[in-house]
CSV table of C-alpha atoms and ligand atoms in Angstrom, one decimal:
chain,number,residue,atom,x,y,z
N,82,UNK,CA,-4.6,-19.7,-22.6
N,83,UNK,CA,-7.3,-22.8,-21.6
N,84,UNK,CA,-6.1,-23.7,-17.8
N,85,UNK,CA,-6.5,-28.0,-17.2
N,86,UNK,CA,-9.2,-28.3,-15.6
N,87,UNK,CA,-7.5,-30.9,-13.2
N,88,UNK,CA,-5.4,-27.6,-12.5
N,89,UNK,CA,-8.6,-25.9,-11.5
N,90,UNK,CA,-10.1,-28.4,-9.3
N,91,UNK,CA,-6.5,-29.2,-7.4
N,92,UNK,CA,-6.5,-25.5,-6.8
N,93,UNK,CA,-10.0,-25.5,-5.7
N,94,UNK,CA,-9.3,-27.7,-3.2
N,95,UNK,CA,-6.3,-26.3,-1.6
N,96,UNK,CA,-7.9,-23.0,-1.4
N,97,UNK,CA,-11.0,-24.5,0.0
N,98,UNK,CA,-14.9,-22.1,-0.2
N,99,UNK,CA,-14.6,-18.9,-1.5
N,100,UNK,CA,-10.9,-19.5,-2.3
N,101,UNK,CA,-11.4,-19.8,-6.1
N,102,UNK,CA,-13.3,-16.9,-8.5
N,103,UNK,CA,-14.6,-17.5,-11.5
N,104,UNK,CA,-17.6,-15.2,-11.9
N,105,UNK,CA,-16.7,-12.6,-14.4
N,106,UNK,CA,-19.4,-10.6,-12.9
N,107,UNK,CA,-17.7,-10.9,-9.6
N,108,UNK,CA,-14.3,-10.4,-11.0
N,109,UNK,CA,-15.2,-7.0,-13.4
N,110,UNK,CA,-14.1,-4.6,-10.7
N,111,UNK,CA,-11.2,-6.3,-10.0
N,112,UNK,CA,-10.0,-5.9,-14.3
N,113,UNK,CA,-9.9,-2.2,-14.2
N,114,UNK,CA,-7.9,-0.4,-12.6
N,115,UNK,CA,-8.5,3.0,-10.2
N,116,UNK,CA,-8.7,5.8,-12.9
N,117,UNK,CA,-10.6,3.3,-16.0
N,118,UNK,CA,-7.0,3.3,-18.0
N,119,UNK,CA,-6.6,-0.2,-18.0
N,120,UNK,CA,-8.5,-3.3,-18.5
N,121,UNK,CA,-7.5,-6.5,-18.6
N,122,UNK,CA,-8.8,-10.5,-18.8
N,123,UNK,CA,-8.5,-13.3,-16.0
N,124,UNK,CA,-9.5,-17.0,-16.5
N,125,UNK,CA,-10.4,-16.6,-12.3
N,126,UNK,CA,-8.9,-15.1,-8.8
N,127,UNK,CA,-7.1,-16.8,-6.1
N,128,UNK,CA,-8.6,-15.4,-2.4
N,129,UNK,CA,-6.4,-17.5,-0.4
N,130,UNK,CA,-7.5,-17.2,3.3
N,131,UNK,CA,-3.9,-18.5,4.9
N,132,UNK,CA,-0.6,-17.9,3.6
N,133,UNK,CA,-0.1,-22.1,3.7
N,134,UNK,CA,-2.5,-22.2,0.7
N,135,UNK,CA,-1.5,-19.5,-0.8
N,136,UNK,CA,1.8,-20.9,-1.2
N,137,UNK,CA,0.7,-24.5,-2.3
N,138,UNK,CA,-2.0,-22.5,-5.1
N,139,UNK,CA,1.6,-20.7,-6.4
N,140,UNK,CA,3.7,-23.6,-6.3
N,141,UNK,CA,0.7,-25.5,-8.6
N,142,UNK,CA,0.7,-22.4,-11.1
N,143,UNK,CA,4.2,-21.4,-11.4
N,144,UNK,CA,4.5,-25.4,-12.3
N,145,UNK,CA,2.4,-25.4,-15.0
N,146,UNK,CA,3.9,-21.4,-16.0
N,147,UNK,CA,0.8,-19.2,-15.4
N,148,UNK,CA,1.4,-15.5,-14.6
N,149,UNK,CA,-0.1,-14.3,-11.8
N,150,UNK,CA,-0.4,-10.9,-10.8
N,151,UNK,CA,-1.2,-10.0,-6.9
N,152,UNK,CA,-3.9,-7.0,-6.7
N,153,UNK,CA,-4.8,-5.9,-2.9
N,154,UNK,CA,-7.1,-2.7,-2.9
N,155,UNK,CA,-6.5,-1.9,-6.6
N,156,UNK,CA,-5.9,2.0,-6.1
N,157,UNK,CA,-2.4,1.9,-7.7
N,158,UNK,CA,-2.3,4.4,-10.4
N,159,UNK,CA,-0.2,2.6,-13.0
N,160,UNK,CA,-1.9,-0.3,-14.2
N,161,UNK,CA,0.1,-2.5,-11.8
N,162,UNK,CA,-2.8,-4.9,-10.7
N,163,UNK,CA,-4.1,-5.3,-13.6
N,164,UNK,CA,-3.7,-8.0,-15.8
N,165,UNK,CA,-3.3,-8.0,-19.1
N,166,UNK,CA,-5.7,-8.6,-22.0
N,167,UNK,CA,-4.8,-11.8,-23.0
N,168,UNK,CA,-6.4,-13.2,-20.5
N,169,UNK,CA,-3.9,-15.9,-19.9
N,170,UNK,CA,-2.6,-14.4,-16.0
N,171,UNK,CA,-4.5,-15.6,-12.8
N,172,UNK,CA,-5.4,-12.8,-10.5
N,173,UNK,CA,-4.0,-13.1,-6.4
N,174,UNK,CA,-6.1,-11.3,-4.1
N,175,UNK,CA,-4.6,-10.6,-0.6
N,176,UNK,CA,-7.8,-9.4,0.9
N,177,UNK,CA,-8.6,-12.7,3.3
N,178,UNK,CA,-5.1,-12.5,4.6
N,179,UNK,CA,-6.1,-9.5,7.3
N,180,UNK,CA,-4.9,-10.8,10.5
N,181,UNK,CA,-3.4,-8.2,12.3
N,182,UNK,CA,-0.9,-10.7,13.8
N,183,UNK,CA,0.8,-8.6,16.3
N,184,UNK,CA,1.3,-5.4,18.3
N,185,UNK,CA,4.1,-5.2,20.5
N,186,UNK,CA,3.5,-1.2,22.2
N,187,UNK,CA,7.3,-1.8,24.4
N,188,UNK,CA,8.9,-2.8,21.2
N,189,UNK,CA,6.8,-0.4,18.9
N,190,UNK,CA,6.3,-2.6,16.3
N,191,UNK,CA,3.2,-4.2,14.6
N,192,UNK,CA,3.1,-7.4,12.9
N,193,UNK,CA,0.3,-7.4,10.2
N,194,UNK,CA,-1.3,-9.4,6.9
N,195,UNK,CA,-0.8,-8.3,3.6
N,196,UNK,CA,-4.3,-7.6,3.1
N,197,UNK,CA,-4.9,-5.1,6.1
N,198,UNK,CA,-6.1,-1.9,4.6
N,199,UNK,CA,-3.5,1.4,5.8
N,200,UNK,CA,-6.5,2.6,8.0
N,201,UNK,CA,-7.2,-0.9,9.8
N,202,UNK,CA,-3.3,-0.6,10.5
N,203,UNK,CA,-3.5,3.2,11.8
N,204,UNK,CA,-6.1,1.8,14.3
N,205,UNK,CA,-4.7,-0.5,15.6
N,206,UNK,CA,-1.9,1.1,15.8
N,207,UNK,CA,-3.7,4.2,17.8
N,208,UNK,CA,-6.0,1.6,20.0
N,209,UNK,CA,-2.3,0.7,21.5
N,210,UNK,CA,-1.3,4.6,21.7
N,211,UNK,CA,1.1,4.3,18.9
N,212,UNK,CA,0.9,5.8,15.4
N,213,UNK,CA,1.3,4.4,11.9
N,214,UNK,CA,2.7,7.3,10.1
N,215,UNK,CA,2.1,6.8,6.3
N,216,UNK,CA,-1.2,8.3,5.5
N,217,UNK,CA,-2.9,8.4,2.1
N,218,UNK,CA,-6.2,9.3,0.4
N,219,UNK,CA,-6.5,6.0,-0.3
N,220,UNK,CA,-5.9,4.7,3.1
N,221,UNK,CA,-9.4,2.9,3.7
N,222,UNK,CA,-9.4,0.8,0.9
N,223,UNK,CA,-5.4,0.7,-0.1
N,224,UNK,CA,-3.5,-2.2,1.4
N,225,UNK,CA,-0.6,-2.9,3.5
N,226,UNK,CA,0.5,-5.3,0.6
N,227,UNK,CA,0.2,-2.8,-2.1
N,228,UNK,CA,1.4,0.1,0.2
N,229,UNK,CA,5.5,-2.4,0.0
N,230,UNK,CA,4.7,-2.8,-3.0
N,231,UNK,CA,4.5,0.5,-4.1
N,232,UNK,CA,6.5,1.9,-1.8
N,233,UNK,CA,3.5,4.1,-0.9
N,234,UNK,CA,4.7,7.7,0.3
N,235,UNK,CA,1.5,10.3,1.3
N,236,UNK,CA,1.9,13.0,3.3
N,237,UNK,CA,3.7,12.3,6.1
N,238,UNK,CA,6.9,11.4,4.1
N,239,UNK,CA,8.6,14.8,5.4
N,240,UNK,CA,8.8,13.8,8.9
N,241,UNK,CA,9.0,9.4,9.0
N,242,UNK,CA,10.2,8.7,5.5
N,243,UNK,CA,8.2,6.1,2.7
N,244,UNK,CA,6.8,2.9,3.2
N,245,UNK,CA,10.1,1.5,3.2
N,246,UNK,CA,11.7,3.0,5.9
N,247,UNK,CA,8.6,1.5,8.4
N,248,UNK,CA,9.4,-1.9,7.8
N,249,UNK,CA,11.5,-4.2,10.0
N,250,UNK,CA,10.7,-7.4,8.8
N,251,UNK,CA,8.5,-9.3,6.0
N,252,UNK,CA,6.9,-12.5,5.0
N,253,UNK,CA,6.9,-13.2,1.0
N,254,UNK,CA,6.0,-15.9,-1.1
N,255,UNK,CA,8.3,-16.5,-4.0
N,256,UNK,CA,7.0,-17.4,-7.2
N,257,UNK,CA,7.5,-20.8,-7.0
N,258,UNK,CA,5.6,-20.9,-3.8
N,259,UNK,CA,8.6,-21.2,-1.3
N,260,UNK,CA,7.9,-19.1,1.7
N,261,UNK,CA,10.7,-16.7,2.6
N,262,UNK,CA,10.2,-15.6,6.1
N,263,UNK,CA,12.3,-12.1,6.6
N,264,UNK,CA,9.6,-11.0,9.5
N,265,UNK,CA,12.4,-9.8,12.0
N,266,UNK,CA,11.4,-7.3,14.8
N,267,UNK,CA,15.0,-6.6,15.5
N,268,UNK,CA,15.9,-2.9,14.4
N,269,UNK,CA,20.0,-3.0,15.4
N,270,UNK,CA,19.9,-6.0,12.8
N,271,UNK,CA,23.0,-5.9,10.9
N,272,UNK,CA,22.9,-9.4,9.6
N,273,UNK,CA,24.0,-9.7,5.7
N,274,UNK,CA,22.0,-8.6,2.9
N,275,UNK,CA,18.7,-6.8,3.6
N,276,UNK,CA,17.0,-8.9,1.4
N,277,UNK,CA,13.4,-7.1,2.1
N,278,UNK,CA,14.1,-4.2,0.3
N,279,UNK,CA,14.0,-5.8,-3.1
N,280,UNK,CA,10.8,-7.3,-2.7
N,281,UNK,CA,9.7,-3.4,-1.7
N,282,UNK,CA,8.3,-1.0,-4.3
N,283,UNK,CA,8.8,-4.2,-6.6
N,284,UNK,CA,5.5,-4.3,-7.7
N,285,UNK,CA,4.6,-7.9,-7.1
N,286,UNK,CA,7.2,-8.8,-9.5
N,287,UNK,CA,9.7,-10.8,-7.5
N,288,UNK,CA,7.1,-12.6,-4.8
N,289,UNK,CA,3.6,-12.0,-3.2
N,290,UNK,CA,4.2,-10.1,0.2
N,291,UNK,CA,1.7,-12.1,2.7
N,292,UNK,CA,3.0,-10.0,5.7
N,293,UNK,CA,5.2,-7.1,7.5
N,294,UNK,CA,6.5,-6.1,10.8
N,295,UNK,CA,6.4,-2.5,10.6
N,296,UNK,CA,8.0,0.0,13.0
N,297,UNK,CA,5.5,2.1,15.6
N,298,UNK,CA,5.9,6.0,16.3
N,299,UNK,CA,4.5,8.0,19.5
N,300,UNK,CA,1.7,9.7,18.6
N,301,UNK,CA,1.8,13.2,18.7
N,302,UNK,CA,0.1,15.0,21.7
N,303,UNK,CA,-0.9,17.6,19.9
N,304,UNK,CA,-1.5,19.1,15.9
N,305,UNK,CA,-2.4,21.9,14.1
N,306,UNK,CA,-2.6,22.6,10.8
N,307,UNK,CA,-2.1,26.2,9.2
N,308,UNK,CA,-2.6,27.9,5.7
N,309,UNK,CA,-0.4,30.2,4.1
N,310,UNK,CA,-1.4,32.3,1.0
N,311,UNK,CA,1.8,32.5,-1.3
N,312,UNK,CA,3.3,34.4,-4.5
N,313,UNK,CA,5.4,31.1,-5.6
N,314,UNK,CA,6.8,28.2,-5.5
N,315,UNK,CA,10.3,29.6,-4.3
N,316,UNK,CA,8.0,31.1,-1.0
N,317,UNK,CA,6.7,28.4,-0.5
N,318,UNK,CA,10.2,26.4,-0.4
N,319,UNK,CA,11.7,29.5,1.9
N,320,UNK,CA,8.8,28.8,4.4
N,321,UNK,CA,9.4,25.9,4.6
N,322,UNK,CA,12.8,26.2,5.5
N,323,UNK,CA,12.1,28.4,8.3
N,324,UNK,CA,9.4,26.4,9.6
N,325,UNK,CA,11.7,23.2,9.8
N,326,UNK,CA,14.4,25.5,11.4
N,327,UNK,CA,11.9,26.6,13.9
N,328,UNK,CA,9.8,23.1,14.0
N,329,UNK,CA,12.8,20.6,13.9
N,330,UNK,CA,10.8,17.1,13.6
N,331,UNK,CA,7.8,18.5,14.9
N,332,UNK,CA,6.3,19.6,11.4
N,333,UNK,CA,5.2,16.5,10.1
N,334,UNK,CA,3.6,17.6,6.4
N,335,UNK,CA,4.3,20.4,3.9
N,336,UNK,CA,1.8,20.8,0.8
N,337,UNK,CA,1.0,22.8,-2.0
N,338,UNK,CA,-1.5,23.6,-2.9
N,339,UNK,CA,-2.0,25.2,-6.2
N,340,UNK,CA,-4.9,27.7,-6.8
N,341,UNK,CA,-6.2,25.4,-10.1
N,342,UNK,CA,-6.3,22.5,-7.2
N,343,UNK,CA,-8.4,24.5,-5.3
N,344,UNK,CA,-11.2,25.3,-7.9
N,345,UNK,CA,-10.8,21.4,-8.9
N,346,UNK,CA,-12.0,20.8,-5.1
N,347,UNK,CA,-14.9,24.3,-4.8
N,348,UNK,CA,-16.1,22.8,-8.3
N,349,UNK,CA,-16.7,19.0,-7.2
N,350,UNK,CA,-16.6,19.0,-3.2
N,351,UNK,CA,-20.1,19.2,-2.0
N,352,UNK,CA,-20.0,22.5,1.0
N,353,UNK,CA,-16.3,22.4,0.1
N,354,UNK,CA,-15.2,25.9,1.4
N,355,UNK,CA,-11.8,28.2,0.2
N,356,UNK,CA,-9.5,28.6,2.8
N,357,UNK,CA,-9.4,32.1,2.5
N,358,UNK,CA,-11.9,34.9,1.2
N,359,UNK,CA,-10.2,35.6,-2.3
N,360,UNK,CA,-9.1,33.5,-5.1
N,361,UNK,CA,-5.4,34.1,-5.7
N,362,UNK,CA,-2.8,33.8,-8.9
N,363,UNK,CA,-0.7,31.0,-8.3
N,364,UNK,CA,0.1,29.1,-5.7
N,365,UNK,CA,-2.0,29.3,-2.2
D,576,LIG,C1,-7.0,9.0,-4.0
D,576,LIG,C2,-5.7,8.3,-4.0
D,576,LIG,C3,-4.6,8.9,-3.4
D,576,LIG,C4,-3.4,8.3,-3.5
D,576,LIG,N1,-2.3,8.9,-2.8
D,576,LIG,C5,-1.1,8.3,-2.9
D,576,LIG,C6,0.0,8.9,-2.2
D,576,LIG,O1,-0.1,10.0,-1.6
D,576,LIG,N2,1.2,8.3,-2.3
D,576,LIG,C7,1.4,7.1,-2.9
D,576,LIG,O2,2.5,6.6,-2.9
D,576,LIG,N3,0.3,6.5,-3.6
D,576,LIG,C8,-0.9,7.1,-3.6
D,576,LIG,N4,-1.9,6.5,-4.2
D,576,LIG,C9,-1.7,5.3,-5.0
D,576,LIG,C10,-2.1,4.0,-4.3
D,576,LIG,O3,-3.1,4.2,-3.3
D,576,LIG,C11,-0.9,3.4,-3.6
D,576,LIG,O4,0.1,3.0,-4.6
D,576,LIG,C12,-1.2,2.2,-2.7
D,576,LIG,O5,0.0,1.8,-2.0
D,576,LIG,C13,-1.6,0.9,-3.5
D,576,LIG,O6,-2.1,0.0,-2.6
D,576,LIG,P1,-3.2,-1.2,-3.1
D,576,LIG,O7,-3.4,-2.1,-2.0
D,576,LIG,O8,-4.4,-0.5,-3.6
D,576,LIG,O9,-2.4,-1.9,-4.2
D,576,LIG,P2,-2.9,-2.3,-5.7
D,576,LIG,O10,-3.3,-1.2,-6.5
D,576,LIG,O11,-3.8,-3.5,-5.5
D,576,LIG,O12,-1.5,-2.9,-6.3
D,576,LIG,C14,-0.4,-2.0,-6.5
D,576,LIG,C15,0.8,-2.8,-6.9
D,576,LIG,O13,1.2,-3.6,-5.8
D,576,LIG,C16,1.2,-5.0,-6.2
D,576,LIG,N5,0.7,-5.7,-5.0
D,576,LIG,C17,-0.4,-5.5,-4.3
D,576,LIG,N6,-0.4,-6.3,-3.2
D,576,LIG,C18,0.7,-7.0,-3.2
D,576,LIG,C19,1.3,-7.9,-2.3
D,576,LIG,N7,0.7,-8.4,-1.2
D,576,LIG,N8,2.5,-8.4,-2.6
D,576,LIG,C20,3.2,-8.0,-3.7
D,576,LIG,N9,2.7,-7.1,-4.6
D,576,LIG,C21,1.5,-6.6,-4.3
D,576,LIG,C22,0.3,-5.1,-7.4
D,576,LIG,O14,0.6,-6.2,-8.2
D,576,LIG,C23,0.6,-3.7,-8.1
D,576,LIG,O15,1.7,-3.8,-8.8
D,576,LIG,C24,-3.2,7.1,-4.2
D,576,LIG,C25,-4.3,6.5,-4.9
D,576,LIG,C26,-5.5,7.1,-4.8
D,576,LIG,C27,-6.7,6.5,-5.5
């Protein structure tokens, strides 16, 4: 689908240098997803640097019925981010909205831009004595944006729940470019419907999230970490039942490992090292 090119240059203009790209050498990475599955086409990218021209860029598009799909570290796993191959949907990319707005240590909350990566957040988080709980492999280059969008989980589910249950407030822009401002602090709010929650794990689908105030933990004084060689799968569940008996809150993360995962890792992790001596049947 040919965009007008008054379209273009009106969009050019609200989103100002380096708002607009149309390089489909600069674009490429952005048209394939994480694992090479998908592929898609884009006539160009909006970067919007504020969430003002984000919303005036929508408001344009949704006027003239282009689809637009919102992408922030493009490390989703399901072809969410990317467009599809007619070409016809205009890309949103979150990652010049990366303020980290606010970080309020007595309220233990954190006020930050759709386009802050999960680590940026842990740190600044941590650099105020707080922690951000959610933890992925993806967390340098994964966004907060994608993370609400996805309803990102990782391995810290066990002990402080998904994505979802971090967030207090959020800022979305609807389709039609209307900015709906749900970025509350307030955690005995009992006002009406939680509207937030649709817009989470929606996958871009219902509005562009352009920022979150997401709920603070203490940090843990201290960790450890522990390996257990098991038979099965039902061990490993028993375990884990004592350990939370004995543990209460304070076992934050329960995996298995199977032994197939760890060859994957000893075949293709440089001084990668087995936990213990032998390889074992099943699980580990
Ligand atoms: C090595 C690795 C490990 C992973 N581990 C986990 C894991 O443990 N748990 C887990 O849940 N996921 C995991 N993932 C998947 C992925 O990292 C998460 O889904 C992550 O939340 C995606 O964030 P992103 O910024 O990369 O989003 P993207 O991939 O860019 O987008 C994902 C979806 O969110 C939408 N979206 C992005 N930004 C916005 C926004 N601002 N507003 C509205 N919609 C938006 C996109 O349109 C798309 O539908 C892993 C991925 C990798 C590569």
């Amino acid at each position: 689908m040919a965009i007008a090119p008054d379209l273009v240059a009106r969009l050019r203009d609200i989103l100002g240098p380096g708002g607009l790209v149309e390089d489909q050498d600069d674009l490429a990475p952005r048209l394939t997803d994480m694992r090479g599955r998908y592929t898609g086409k884009t006539p160009f990218a909006l970067r919007p640097a504020t969430v003002d021209a984000l919303s005036q860029a929508m408001a344009l598009l949704y006027a003239a019925g282009i689809p637009m799909v919102p992408q922030g570290g493009n490390t989703g796993l399901v072809g969410g981010a990317t467009p599809d191959e007619r070409g016809g949907e205009v890309l949103i990319l979150t990652d010049r909205l990366k303020a980290v707005r606010a970080v309020d240590p007595a309220g233990d909350t954190i006020t930050v831009e759709a386009g802050c990566t999960l680590a940026q957040v842990q740190a600044a988080a941590a650099a105020a004595d707080r922690l951000y709980p959610v933890s992925l492999a993806s967390e340098g280059t994964c966004t907060i944006g994608g993370n609400l969008a996805t309803n990102a989980g990782g391995i810290h589910v066990l002990r402080y729940g998904n994505t979802r249950e971090q967030v207090l407030g959020l800022e979305v822009v609807l389709p039609d470019g209307r900015l709906w401002d749900g970025l509350r602090a307030l955690r005995k709010d009992n006002t009406g419907y939680d509207l937030k929650h649709l817009f989470i794990g929606a996958e871009g689908t219902l509005g562009i999230i352009t920022a979150a105030t997401l709920r603070l933990w203490q940090r843990p004084r201290v960790q450890g970490v522990g390996f257990a060689a098991l038979p099965d799968v039902t061990g490993a569940i028993t375990l884990l039942g004592r350990l939370r008996q004995a543990a209460g809150e304070g076992l934050t993360a329960f995996e298995l490992l199977p032994e197939i995962g760890i060859g994957f890792v000893l075949d293709h992790l440089p001084g990668a090292k087995r936990p213990w001596r032998r390889s074992r049947p099943g699980m580990s």
